[in-house]
C-alpha positions as protocol buffer text, in pm:
chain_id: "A"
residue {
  index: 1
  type: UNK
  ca { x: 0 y: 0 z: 0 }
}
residue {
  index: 2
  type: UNK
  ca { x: 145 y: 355 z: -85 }
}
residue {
  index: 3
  type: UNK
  ca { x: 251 y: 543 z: 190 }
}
residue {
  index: 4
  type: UNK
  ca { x: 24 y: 840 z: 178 }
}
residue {
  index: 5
  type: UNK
  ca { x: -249 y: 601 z: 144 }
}
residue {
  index: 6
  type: UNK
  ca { x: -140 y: 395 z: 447 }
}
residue {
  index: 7
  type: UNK
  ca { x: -138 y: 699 z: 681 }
}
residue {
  index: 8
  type: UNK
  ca { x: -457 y: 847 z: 526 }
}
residue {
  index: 9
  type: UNK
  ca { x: -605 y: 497 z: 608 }
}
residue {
  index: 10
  type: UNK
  ca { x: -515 y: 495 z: 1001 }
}
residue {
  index: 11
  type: UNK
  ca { x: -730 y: 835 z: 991 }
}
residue {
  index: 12
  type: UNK
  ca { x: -1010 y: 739 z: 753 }
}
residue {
  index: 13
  type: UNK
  ca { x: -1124 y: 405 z: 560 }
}
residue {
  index: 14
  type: UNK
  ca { x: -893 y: 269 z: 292 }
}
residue {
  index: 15
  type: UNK
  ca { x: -1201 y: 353 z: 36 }
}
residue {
  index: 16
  type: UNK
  ca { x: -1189 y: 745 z: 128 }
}
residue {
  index: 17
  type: UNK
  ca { x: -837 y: 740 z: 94 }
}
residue {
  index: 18
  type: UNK
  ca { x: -810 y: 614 z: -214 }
}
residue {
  index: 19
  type: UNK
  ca { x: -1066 y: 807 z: -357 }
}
residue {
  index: 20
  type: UNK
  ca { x: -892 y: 1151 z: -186 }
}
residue {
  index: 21
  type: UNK
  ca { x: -583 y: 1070 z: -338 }
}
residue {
  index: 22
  type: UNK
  ca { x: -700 y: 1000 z: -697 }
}
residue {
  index: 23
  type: UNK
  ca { x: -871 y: 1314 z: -630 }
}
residue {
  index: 24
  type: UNK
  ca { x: -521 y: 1518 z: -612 }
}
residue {
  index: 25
  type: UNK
  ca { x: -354 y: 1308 z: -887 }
}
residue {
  index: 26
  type: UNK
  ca { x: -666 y: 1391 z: -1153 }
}
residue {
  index: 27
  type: UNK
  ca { x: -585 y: 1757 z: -1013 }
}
residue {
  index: 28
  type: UNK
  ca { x: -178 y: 1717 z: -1083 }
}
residue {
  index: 29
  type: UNK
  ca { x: -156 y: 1815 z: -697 }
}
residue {
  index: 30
  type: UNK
  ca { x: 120 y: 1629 z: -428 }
}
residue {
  index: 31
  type: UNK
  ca { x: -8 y: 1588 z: -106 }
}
residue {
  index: 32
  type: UNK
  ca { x: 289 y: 1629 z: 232 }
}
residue {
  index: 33
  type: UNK
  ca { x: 154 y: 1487 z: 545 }
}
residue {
  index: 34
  type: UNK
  ca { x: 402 y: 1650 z: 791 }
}
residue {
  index: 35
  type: UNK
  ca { x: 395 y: 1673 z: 1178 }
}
residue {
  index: 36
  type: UNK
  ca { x: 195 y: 1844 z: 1405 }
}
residue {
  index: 37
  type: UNK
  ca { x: 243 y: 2217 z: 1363 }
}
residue {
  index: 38
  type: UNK
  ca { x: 115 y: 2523 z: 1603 }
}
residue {
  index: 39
  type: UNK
  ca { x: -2 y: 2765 z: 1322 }
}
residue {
  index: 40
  type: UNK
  ca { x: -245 y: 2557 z: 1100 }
}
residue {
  index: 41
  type: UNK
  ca { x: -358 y: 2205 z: 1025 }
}
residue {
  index: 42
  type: UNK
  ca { x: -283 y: 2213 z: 684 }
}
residue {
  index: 43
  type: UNK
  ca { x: -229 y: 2477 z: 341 }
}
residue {
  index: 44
  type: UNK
  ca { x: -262 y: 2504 z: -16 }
}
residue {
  index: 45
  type: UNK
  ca { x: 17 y: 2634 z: -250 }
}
residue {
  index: 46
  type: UNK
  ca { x: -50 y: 2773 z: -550 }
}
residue {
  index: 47
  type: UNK
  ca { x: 203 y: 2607 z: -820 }
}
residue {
  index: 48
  type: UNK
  ca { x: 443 y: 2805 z: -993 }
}
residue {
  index: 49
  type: UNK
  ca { x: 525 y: 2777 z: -1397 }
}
residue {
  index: 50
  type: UNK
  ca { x: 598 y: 2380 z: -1452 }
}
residue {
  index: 51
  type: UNK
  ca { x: 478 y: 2270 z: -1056 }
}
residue {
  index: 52
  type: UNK
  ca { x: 227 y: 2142 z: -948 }
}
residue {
  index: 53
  type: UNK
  ca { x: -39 y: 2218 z: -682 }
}
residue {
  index: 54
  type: UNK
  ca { x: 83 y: 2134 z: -313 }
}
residue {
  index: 55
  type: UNK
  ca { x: -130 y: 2027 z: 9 }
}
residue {
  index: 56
  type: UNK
  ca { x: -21 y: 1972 z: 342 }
}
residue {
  index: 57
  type: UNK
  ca { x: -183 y: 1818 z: 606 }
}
residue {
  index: 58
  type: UNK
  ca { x: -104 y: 1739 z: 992 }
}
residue {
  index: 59
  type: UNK
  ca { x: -25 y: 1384 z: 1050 }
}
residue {
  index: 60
  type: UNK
  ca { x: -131 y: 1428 z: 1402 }
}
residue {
  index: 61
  type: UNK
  ca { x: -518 y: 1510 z: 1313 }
}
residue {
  index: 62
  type: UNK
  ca { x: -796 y: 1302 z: 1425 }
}
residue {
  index: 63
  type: UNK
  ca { x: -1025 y: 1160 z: 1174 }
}
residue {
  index: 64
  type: UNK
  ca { x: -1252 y: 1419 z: 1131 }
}
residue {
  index: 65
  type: UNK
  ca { x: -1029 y: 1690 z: 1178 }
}
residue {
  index: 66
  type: UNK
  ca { x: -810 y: 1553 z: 910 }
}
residue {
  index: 67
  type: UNK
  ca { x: -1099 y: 1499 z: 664 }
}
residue {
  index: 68
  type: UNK
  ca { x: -1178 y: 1836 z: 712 }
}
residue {
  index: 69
  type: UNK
  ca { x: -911 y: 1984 z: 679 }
}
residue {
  index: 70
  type: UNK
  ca { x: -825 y: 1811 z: 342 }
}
residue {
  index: 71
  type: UNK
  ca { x: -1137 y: 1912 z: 193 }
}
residue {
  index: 72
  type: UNK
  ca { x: -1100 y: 2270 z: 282 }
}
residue {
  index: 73
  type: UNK
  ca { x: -727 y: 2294 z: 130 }
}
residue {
  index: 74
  type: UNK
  ca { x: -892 y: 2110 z: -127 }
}
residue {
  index: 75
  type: UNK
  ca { x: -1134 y: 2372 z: -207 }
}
residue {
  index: 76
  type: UNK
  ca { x: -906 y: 2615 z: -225 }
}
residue {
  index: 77
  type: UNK
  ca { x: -718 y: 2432 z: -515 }
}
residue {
  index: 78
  type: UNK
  ca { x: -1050 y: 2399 z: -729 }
}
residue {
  index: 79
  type: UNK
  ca { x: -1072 y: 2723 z: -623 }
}
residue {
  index: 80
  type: UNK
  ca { x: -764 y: 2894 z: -761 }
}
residue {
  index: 81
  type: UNK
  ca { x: -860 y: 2674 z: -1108 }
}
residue {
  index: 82
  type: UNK
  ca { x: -1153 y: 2763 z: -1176 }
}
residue {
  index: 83
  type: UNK
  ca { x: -1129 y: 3158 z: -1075 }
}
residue {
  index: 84
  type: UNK
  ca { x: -743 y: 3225 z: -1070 }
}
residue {
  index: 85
  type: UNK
  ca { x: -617 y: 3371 z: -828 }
}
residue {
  index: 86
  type: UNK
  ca { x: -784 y: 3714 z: -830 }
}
residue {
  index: 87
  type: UNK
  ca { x: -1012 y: 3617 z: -583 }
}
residue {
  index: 88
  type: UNK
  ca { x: -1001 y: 3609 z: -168 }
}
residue {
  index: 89
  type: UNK
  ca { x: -874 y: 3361 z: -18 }
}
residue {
  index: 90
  type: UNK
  ca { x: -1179 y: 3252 z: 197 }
}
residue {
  index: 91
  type: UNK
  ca { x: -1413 y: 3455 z: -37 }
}
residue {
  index: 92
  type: UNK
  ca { x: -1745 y: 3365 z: -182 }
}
residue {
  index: 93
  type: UNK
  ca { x: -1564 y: 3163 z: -465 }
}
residue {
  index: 94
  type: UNK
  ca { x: -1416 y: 2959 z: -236 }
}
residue {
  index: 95
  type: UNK
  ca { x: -1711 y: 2906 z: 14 }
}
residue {
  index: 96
  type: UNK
  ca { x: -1918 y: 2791 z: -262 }
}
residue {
  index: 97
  type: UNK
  ca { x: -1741 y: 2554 z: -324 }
}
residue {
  index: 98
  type: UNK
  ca { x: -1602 y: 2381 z: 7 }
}
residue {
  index: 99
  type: UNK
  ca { x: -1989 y: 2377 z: 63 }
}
residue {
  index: 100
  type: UNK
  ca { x: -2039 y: 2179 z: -218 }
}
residue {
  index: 101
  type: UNK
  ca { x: -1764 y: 1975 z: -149 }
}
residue {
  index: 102
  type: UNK
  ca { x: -1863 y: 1921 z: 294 }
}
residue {
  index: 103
  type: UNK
  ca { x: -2183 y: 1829 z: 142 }
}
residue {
  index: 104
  type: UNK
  ca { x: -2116 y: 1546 z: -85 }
}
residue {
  index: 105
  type: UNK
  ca { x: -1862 y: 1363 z: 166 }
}
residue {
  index: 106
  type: UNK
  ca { x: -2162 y: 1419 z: 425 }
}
residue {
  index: 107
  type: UNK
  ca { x: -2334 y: 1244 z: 224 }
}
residue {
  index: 108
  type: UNK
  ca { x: -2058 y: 954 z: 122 }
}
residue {
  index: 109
  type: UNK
  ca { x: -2110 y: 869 z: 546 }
}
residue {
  index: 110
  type: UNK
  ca { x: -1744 y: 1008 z: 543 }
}
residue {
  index: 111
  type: UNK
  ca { x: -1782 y: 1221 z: 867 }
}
residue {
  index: 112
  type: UNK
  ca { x: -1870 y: 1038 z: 1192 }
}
residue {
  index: 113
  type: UNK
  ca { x: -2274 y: 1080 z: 1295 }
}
residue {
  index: 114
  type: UNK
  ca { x: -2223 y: 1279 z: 1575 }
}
residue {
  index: 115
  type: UNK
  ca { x: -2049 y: 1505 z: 1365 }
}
residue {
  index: 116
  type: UNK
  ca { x: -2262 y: 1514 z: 1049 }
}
residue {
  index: 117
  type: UNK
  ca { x: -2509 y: 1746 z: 1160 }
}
residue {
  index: 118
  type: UNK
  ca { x: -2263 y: 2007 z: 1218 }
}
residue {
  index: 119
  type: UNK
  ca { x: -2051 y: 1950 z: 922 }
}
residue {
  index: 120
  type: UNK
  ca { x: -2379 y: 2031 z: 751 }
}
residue {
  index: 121
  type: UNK
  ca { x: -2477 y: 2375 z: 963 }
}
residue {
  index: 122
  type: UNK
  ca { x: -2118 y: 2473 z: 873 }
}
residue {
  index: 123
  type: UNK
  ca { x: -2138 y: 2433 z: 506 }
}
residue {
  index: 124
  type: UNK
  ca { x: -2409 y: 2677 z: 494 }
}
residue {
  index: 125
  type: UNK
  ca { x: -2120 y: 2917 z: 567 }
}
residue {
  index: 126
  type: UNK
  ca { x: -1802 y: 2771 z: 586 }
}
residue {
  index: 127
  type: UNK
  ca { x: -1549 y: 2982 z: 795 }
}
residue {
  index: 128
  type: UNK
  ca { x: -1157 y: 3051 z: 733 }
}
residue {
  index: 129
  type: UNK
  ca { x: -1101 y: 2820 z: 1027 }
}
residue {
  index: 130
  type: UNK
  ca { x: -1258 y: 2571 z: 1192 }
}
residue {
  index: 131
  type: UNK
  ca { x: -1180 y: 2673 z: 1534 }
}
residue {
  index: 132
  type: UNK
  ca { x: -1395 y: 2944 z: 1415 }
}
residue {
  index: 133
  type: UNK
  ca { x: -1698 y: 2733 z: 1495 }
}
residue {
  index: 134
  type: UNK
  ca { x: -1731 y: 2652 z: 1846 }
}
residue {
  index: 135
  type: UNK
  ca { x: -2013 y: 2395 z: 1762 }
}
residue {
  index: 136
  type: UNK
  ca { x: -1843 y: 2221 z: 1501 }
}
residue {
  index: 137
  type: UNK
  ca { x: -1476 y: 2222 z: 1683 }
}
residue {
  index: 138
  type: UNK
  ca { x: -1618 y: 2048 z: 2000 }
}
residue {
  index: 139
  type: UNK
  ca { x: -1824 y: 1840 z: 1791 }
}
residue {
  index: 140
  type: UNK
  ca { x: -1504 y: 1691 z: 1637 }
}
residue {
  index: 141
  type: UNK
  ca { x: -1299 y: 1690 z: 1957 }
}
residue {
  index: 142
  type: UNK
  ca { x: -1518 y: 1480 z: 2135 }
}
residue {
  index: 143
  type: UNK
  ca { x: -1587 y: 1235 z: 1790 }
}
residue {
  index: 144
  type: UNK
  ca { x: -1211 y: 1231 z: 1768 }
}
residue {
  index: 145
  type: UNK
  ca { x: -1137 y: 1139 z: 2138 }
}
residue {
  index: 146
  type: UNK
  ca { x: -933 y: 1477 z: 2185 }
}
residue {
  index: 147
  type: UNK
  ca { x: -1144 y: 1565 z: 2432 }
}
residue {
  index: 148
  type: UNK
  ca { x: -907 y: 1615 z: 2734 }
}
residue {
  index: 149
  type: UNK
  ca { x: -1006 y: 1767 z: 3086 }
}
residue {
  index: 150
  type: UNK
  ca { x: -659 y: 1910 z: 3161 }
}
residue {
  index: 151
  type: UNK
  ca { x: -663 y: 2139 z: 2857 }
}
residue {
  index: 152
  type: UNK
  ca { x: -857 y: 2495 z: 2853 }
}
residue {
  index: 153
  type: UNK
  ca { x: -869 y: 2733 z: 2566 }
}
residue {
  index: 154
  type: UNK
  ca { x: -585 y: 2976 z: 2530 }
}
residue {
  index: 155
  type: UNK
  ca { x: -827 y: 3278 z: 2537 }
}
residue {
  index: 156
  type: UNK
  ca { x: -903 y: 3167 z: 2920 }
}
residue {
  index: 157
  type: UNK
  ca { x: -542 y: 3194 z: 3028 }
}
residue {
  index: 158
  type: UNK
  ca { x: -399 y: 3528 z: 3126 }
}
residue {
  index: 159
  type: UNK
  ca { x: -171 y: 3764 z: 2939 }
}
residue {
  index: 160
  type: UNK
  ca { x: 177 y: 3639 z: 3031 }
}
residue {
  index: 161
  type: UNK
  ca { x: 69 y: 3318 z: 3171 }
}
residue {
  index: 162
  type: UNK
  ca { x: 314 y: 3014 z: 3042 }
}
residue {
  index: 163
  type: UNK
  ca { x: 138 y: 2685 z: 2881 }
}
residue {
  index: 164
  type: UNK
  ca { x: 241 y: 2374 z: 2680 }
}
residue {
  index: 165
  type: UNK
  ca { x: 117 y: 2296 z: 2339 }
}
residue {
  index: 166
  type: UNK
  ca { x: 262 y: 1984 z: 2041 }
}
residue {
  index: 167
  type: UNK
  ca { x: 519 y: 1950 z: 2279 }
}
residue {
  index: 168
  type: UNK
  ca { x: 671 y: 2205 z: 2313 }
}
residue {
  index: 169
  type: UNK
  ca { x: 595 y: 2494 z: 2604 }
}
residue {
  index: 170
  type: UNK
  ca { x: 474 y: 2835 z: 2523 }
}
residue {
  index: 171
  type: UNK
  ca { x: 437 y: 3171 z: 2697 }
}
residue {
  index: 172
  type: UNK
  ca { x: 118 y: 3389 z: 2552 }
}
residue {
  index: 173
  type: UNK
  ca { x: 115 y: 3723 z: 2426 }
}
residue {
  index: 174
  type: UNK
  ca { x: -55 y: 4014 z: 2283 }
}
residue {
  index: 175
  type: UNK
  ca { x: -368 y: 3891 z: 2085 }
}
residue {
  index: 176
  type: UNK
  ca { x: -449 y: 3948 z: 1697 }
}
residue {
  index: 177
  type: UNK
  ca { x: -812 y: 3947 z: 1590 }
}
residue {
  index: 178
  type: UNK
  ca { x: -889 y: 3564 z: 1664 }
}
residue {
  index: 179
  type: UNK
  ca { x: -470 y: 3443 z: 1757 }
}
residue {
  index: 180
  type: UNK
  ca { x: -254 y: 3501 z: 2009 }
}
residue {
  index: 181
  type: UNK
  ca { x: 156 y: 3600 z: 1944 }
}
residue {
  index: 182
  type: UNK
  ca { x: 270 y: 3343 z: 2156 }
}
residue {
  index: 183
  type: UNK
  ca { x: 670 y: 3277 z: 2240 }
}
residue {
  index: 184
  type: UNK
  ca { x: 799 y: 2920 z: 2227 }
}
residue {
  index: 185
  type: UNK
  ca { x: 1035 y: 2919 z: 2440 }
}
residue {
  index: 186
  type: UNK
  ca { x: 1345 y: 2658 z: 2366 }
}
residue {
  index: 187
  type: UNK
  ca { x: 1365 y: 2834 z: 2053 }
}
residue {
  index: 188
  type: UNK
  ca { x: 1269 y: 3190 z: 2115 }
}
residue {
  index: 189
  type: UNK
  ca { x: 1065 y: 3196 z: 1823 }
}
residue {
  index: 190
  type: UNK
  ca { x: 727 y: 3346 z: 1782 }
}
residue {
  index: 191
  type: UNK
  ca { x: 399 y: 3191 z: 1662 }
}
residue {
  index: 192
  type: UNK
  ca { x: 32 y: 3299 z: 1563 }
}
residue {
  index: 193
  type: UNK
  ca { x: -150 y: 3037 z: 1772 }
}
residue {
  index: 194
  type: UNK
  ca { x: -561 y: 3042 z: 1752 }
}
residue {
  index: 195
  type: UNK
  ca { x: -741 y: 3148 z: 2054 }
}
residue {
  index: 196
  type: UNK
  ca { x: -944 y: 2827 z: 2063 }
}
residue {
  index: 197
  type: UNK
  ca { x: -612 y: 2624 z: 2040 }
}
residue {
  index: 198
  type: UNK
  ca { x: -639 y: 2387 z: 2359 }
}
residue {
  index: 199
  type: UNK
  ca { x: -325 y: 2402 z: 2547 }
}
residue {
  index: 200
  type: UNK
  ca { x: -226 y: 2265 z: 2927 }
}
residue {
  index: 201
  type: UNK
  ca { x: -149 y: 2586 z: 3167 }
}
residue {
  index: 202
  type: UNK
  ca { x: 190 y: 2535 z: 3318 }
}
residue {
  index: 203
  type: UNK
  ca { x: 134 y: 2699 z: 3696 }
}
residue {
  index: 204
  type: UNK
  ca { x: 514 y: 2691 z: 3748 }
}
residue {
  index: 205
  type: UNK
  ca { x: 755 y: 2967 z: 3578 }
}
residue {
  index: 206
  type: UNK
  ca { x: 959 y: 2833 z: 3315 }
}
Protein backbone atom coordinates (compact mmCIF):
# COMPACT_ATOMS: atom_id res chain seq x y z
CA UNK A 1 0.00 0.00 0.00
CA UNK A 2 1.45 3.55 -0.85
CA UNK A 3 2.51 5.43 1.90
CA UNK A 4 0.24 8.40 1.78
CA UNK A 5 -2.49 6.01 1.44
CA UNK A 6 -1.40 3.95 4.47
CA UNK A 7 -1.38 6.99 6.81
CA UNK A 8 -4.57 8.47 5.26
CA UNK A 9 -6.05 4.97 6.08
CA UNK A 10 -5.15 4.95 10.01
CA UNK A 11 -7.30 8.35 9.91
CA UNK A 12 -10.10 7.39 7.53
CA UNK A 13 -11.24 4.05 5.60
CA UNK A 14 -8.93 2.69 2.92
CA UNK A 15 -12.01 3.53 0.36
CA UNK A 16 -11.89 7.45 1.28
CA UNK A 17 -8.37 7.40 0.94
CA UNK A 18 -8.10 6.14 -2.14
CA UNK A 19 -10.66 8.07 -3.57
CA UNK A 20 -8.92 11.51 -1.86
CA UNK A 21 -5.83 10.70 -3.38
CA UNK A 22 -7.00 10.00 -6.97
CA UNK A 23 -8.71 13.14 -6.30
CA UNK A 24 -5.21 15.18 -6.12
CA UNK A 25 -3.54 13.08 -8.87
CA UNK A 26 -6.66 13.91 -11.53
CA UNK A 27 -5.85 17.57 -10.13
CA UNK A 28 -1.78 17.17 -10.83
CA UNK A 29 -1.56 18.15 -6.97
CA UNK A 30 1.20 16.29 -4.28
CA UNK A 31 -0.08 15.88 -1.06
CA UNK A 32 2.89 16.29 2.32
CA UNK A 33 1.54 14.87 5.45
CA UNK A 34 4.02 16.50 7.91
CA UNK A 35 3.95 16.73 11.78
CA UNK A 36 1.95 18.44 14.05
CA UNK A 37 2.43 22.17 13.63
CA UNK A 38 1.15 25.23 16.03
CA UNK A 39 -0.02 27.65 13.22
CA UNK A 40 -2.45 25.57 11.00
CA UNK A 41 -3.58 22.05 10.25
CA UNK A 42 -2.83 22.13 6.84
CA UNK A 43 -2.29 24.77 3.41
CA UNK A 44 -2.62 25.04 -0.16
CA UNK A 45 0.17 26.34 -2.50
CA UNK A 46 -0.50 27.73 -5.50
CA UNK A 47 2.03 26.07 -8.20
CA UNK A 48 4.43 28.05 -9.93
CA UNK A 49 5.25 27.77 -13.97
CA UNK A 50 5.98 23.80 -14.52
CA UNK A 51 4.78 22.70 -10.56
CA UNK A 52 2.27 21.42 -9.48
CA UNK A 53 -0.39 22.18 -6.82
CA UNK A 54 0.83 21.34 -3.13
CA UNK A 55 -1.30 20.27 0.09
CA UNK A 56 -0.21 19.72 3.42
CA UNK A 57 -1.83 18.18 6.06
CA UNK A 58 -1.04 17.39 9.92
CA UNK A 59 -0.25 13.84 10.50
CA UNK A 60 -1.31 14.28 14.02
CA UNK A 61 -5.18 15.10 13.13
CA UNK A 62 -7.96 13.02 14.25
CA UNK A 63 -10.25 11.60 11.74
CA UNK A 64 -12.52 14.19 11.31
CA UNK A 65 -10.29 16.90 11.78
CA UNK A 66 -8.10 15.53 9.10
CA UNK A 67 -10.99 14.99 6.64
CA UNK A 68 -11.78 18.36 7.12
CA UNK A 69 -9.11 19.84 6.79
CA UNK A 70 -8.25 18.11 3.42
CA UNK A 71 -11.37 19.12 1.93
CA UNK A 72 -11.00 22.70 2.82
CA UNK A 73 -7.27 22.94 1.30
CA UNK A 74 -8.92 21.10 -1.27
CA UNK A 75 -11.34 23.72 -2.07
CA UNK A 76 -9.06 26.15 -2.25
CA UNK A 77 -7.18 24.32 -5.15
CA UNK A 78 -10.50 23.99 -7.29
CA UNK A 79 -10.72 27.23 -6.23
CA UNK A 80 -7.64 28.94 -7.61
CA UNK A 81 -8.60 26.74 -11.08
CA UNK A 82 -11.53 27.63 -11.76
CA UNK A 83 -11.29 31.58 -10.75
CA UNK A 84 -7.43 32.25 -10.70
CA UNK A 85 -6.17 33.71 -8.28
CA UNK A 86 -7.84 37.14 -8.30
CA UNK A 87 -10.12 36.17 -5.83
CA UNK A 88 -10.01 36.09 -1.68
CA UNK A 89 -8.74 33.61 -0.18
CA UNK A 90 -11.79 32.52 1.97
CA UNK A 91 -14.13 34.55 -0.37
CA UNK A 92 -17.45 33.65 -1.82
CA UNK A 93 -15.64 31.63 -4.65
CA UNK A 94 -14.16 29.59 -2.36
CA UNK A 95 -17.11 29.06 0.14
CA UNK A 96 -19.18 27.91 -2.62
CA UNK A 97 -17.41 25.54 -3.24
CA UNK A 98 -16.02 23.81 0.07
CA UNK A 99 -19.89 23.77 0.63
CA UNK A 100 -20.39 21.79 -2.18
CA UNK A 101 -17.64 19.75 -1.49
CA UNK A 102 -18.63 19.21 2.94
CA UNK A 103 -21.83 18.29 1.42
CA UNK A 104 -21.16 15.46 -0.85
CA UNK A 105 -18.62 13.63 1.66
CA UNK A 106 -21.62 14.19 4.25
CA UNK A 107 -23.34 12.44 2.24
CA UNK A 108 -20.58 9.54 1.22
CA UNK A 109 -21.10 8.69 5.46
CA UNK A 110 -17.44 10.08 5.43
CA UNK A 111 -17.82 12.21 8.67
CA UNK A 112 -18.70 10.38 11.92
CA UNK A 113 -22.74 10.80 12.95
CA UNK A 114 -22.23 12.79 15.75
CA UNK A 115 -20.49 15.05 13.65
CA UNK A 116 -22.62 15.14 10.49
CA UNK A 117 -25.09 17.46 11.60
CA UNK A 118 -22.63 20.07 12.18
CA UNK A 119 -20.51 19.50 9.22
CA UNK A 120 -23.79 20.31 7.51
CA UNK A 121 -24.77 23.75 9.63
CA UNK A 122 -21.18 24.73 8.73
CA UNK A 123 -21.38 24.33 5.06
CA UNK A 124 -24.09 26.77 4.94
CA UNK A 125 -21.20 29.17 5.67
CA UNK A 126 -18.02 27.71 5.86
CA UNK A 127 -15.49 29.82 7.95
CA UNK A 128 -11.57 30.51 7.33
CA UNK A 129 -11.01 28.20 10.27
CA UNK A 130 -12.58 25.71 11.92
CA UNK A 131 -11.80 26.73 15.34
CA UNK A 132 -13.95 29.44 14.15
CA UNK A 133 -16.98 27.33 14.95
CA UNK A 134 -17.31 26.52 18.46
CA UNK A 135 -20.13 23.95 17.62
CA UNK A 136 -18.43 22.21 15.01
CA UNK A 137 -14.76 22.22 16.83
CA UNK A 138 -16.18 20.48 20.00
CA UNK A 139 -18.24 18.40 17.91
CA UNK A 140 -15.04 16.91 16.37
CA UNK A 141 -12.99 16.90 19.57
CA UNK A 142 -15.18 14.80 21.35
CA UNK A 143 -15.87 12.35 17.90
CA UNK A 144 -12.11 12.31 17.68
CA UNK A 145 -11.37 11.39 21.38
CA UNK A 146 -9.33 14.77 21.85
CA UNK A 147 -11.44 15.65 24.32
CA UNK A 148 -9.07 16.15 27.34
CA UNK A 149 -10.06 17.67 30.86
CA UNK A 150 -6.59 19.10 31.61
CA UNK A 151 -6.63 21.39 28.57
CA UNK A 152 -8.57 24.95 28.53
CA UNK A 153 -8.69 27.33 25.66
CA UNK A 154 -5.85 29.76 25.30
CA UNK A 155 -8.27 32.78 25.37
CA UNK A 156 -9.03 31.67 29.20
CA UNK A 157 -5.42 31.94 30.28
CA UNK A 158 -3.99 35.28 31.26
CA UNK A 159 -1.71 37.64 29.39
CA UNK A 160 1.77 36.39 30.31
CA UNK A 161 0.69 33.18 31.71
CA UNK A 162 3.14 30.14 30.42
CA UNK A 163 1.38 26.85 28.81
CA UNK A 164 2.41 23.74 26.80
CA UNK A 165 1.17 22.96 23.39
CA UNK A 166 2.62 19.84 20.41
CA UNK A 167 5.19 19.50 22.79
CA UNK A 168 6.71 22.05 23.13
CA UNK A 169 5.95 24.94 26.04
CA UNK A 170 4.74 28.35 25.23
CA UNK A 171 4.37 31.71 26.97
CA UNK A 172 1.18 33.89 25.52
CA UNK A 173 1.15 37.23 24.26
CA UNK A 174 -0.55 40.14 22.83
CA UNK A 175 -3.68 38.91 20.85
CA UNK A 176 -4.49 39.48 16.97
CA UNK A 177 -8.12 39.47 15.90
CA UNK A 178 -8.89 35.64 16.64
CA UNK A 179 -4.70 34.43 17.57
CA UNK A 180 -2.54 35.01 20.09
CA UNK A 181 1.56 36.00 19.44
CA UNK A 182 2.70 33.43 21.56
CA UNK A 183 6.70 32.77 22.40
CA UNK A 184 7.99 29.20 22.27
CA UNK A 185 10.35 29.19 24.40
CA UNK A 186 13.45 26.58 23.66
CA UNK A 187 13.65 28.34 20.53
CA UNK A 188 12.69 31.90 21.15
CA UNK A 189 10.65 31.96 18.23
CA UNK A 190 7.27 33.46 17.82
CA UNK A 191 3.99 31.91 16.62
CA UNK A 192 0.32 32.99 15.63
CA UNK A 193 -1.50 30.37 17.72
CA UNK A 194 -5.61 30.42 17.52
CA UNK A 195 -7.41 31.48 20.54
CA UNK A 196 -9.44 28.27 20.63
CA UNK A 197 -6.12 26.24 20.40
CA UNK A 198 -6.39 23.87 23.59
CA UNK A 199 -3.25 24.02 25.47
CA UNK A 200 -2.26 22.65 29.27
CA UNK A 201 -1.49 25.86 31.67
CA UNK A 202 1.90 25.35 33.18
CA UNK A 203 1.34 26.99 36.96
CA UNK A 204 5.14 26.91 37.48
CA UNK A 205 7.55 29.67 35.78
CA UNK A 206 9.59 28.33 33.15
Amino acid sequence: MPRDIEILAQKISEAFARELLEMLRSENALLTITRGRVSKHGDYRIPRPNERHRLSINGDLGSNQLLLTFLHELAHLKAFKQYGNNIQGHGIEWKTIFSQILVEWVHKGAFSESVALEVLRYAQNPKASTMSDSRLLEAIQRADGQVDKRKEYLRDLAQGAYFFLNGSYFLKGAKRRTRYVCREISQNKEYLVHELAEVIKITEKL
